[in-house]
C-alpha positions as a LaTeX table, in Angstrom:
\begin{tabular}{lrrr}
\hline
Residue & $x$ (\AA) & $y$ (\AA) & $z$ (\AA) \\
\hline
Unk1 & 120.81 & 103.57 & 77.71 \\
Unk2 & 116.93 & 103.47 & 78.75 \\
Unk3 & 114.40 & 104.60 & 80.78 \\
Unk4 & 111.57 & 102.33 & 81.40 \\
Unk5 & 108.33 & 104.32 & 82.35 \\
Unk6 & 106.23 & 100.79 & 82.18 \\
Unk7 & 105.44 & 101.44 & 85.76 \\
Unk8 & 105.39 & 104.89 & 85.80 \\
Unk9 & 101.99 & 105.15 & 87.01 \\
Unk10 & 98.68 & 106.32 & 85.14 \\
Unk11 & 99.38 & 105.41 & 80.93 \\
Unk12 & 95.55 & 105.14 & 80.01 \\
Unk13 & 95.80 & 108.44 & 77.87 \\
Unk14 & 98.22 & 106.79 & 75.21 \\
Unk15 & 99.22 & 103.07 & 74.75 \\
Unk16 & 103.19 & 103.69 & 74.18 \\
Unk17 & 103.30 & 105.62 & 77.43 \\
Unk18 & 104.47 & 102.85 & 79.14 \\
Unk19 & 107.20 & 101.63 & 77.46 \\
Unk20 & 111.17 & 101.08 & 77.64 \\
Unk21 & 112.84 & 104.45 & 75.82 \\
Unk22 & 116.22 & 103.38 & 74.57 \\
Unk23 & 119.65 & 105.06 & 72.43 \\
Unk24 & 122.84 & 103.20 & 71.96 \\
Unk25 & 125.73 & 104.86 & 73.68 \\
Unk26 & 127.71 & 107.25 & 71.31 \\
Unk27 & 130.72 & 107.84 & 73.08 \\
Unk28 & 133.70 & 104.67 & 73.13 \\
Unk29 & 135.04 & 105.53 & 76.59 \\
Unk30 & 135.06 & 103.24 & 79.45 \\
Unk31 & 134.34 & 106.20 & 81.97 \\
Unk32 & 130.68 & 106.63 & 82.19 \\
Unk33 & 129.35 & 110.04 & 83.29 \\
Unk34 & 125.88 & 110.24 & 84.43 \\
Unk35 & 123.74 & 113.03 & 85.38 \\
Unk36 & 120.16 & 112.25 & 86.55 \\
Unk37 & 117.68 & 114.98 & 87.81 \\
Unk38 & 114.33 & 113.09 & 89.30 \\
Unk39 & 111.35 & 115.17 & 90.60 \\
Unk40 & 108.04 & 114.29 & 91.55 \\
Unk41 & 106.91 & 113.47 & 88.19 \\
Unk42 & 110.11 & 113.55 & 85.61 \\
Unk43 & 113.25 & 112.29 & 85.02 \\
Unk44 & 116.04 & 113.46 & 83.07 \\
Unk45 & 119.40 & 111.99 & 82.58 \\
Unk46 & 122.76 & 113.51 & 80.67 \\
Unk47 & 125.12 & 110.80 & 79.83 \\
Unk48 & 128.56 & 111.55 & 78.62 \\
Unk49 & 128.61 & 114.91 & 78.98 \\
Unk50 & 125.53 & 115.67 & 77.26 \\
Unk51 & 126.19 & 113.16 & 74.26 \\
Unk52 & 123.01 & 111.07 & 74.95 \\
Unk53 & 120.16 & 112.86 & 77.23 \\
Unk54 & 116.46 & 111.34 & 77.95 \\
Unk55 & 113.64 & 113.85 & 79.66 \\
Unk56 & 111.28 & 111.47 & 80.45 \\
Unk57 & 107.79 & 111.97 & 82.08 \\
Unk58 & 105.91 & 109.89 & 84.65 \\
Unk59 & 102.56 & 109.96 & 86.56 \\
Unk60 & 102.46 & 107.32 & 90.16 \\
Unk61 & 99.86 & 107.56 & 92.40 \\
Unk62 & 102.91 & 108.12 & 95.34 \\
Unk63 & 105.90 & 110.02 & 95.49 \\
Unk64 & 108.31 & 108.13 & 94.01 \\
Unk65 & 111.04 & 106.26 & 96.91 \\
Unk66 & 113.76 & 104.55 & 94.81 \\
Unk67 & 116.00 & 104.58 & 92.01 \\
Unk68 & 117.23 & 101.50 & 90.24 \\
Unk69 & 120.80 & 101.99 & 88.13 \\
Unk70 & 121.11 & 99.06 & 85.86 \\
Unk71 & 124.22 & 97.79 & 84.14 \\
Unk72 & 124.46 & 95.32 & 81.17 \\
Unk73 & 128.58 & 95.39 & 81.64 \\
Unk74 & 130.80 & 95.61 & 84.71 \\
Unk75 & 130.96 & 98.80 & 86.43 \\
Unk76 & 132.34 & 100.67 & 89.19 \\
Unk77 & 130.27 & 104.04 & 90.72 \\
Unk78 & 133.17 & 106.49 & 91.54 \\
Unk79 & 130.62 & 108.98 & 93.07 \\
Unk80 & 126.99 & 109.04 & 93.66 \\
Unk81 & 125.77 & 112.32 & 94.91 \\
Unk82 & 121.97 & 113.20 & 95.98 \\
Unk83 & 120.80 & 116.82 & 96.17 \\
Unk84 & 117.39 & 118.67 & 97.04 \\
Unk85 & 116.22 & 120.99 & 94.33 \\
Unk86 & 114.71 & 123.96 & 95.20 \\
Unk87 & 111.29 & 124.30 & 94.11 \\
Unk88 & 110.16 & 127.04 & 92.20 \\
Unk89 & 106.60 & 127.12 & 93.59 \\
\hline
\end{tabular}
């Protein structure tokens, strides 16, 4: 798994900001089960049922307006589902 935050907007602050976060996957299954959560300025993602999980931070200059899945192996989405969060603000 990774999450690649080299364009995720301002990274003058710290030079390893902007990099590609990675983790092997632990579980052997074929069925892949993905939770993602994106807001404004984070991302976090739950993979087989909590076995790997990322929280990742970001800072762009716009609201972000896409979401790239990538796959090293054949796959097949079974559901994709897209909800509003409620802000707490």
């Amino acid at each position: 798994y990774f999450l690649d935050r080299s364009k995720a907007g301002d990274s003058t602050f710290e030079k390893v900001f902007a990099q590609k976060h990675t983790a092997p996957r632990l579980s052997d299954s074929k069925r892949l089960e993905l939770s993602l959560y994106v807001d404004a300025a984070s991302a976090e993602m739950f993979a087989d049922q909590g076995l790997n999980v990322f929280t990742d931070l970001f800072f762009p200059s716009l609201v972000p307006q896409n979401l790239k899945i990538i796959t090293t192996s054949e796959a097949q989405l079974d559901l994709i589902r897209v909800s509003k969060i409620k802000s707490i603000w």
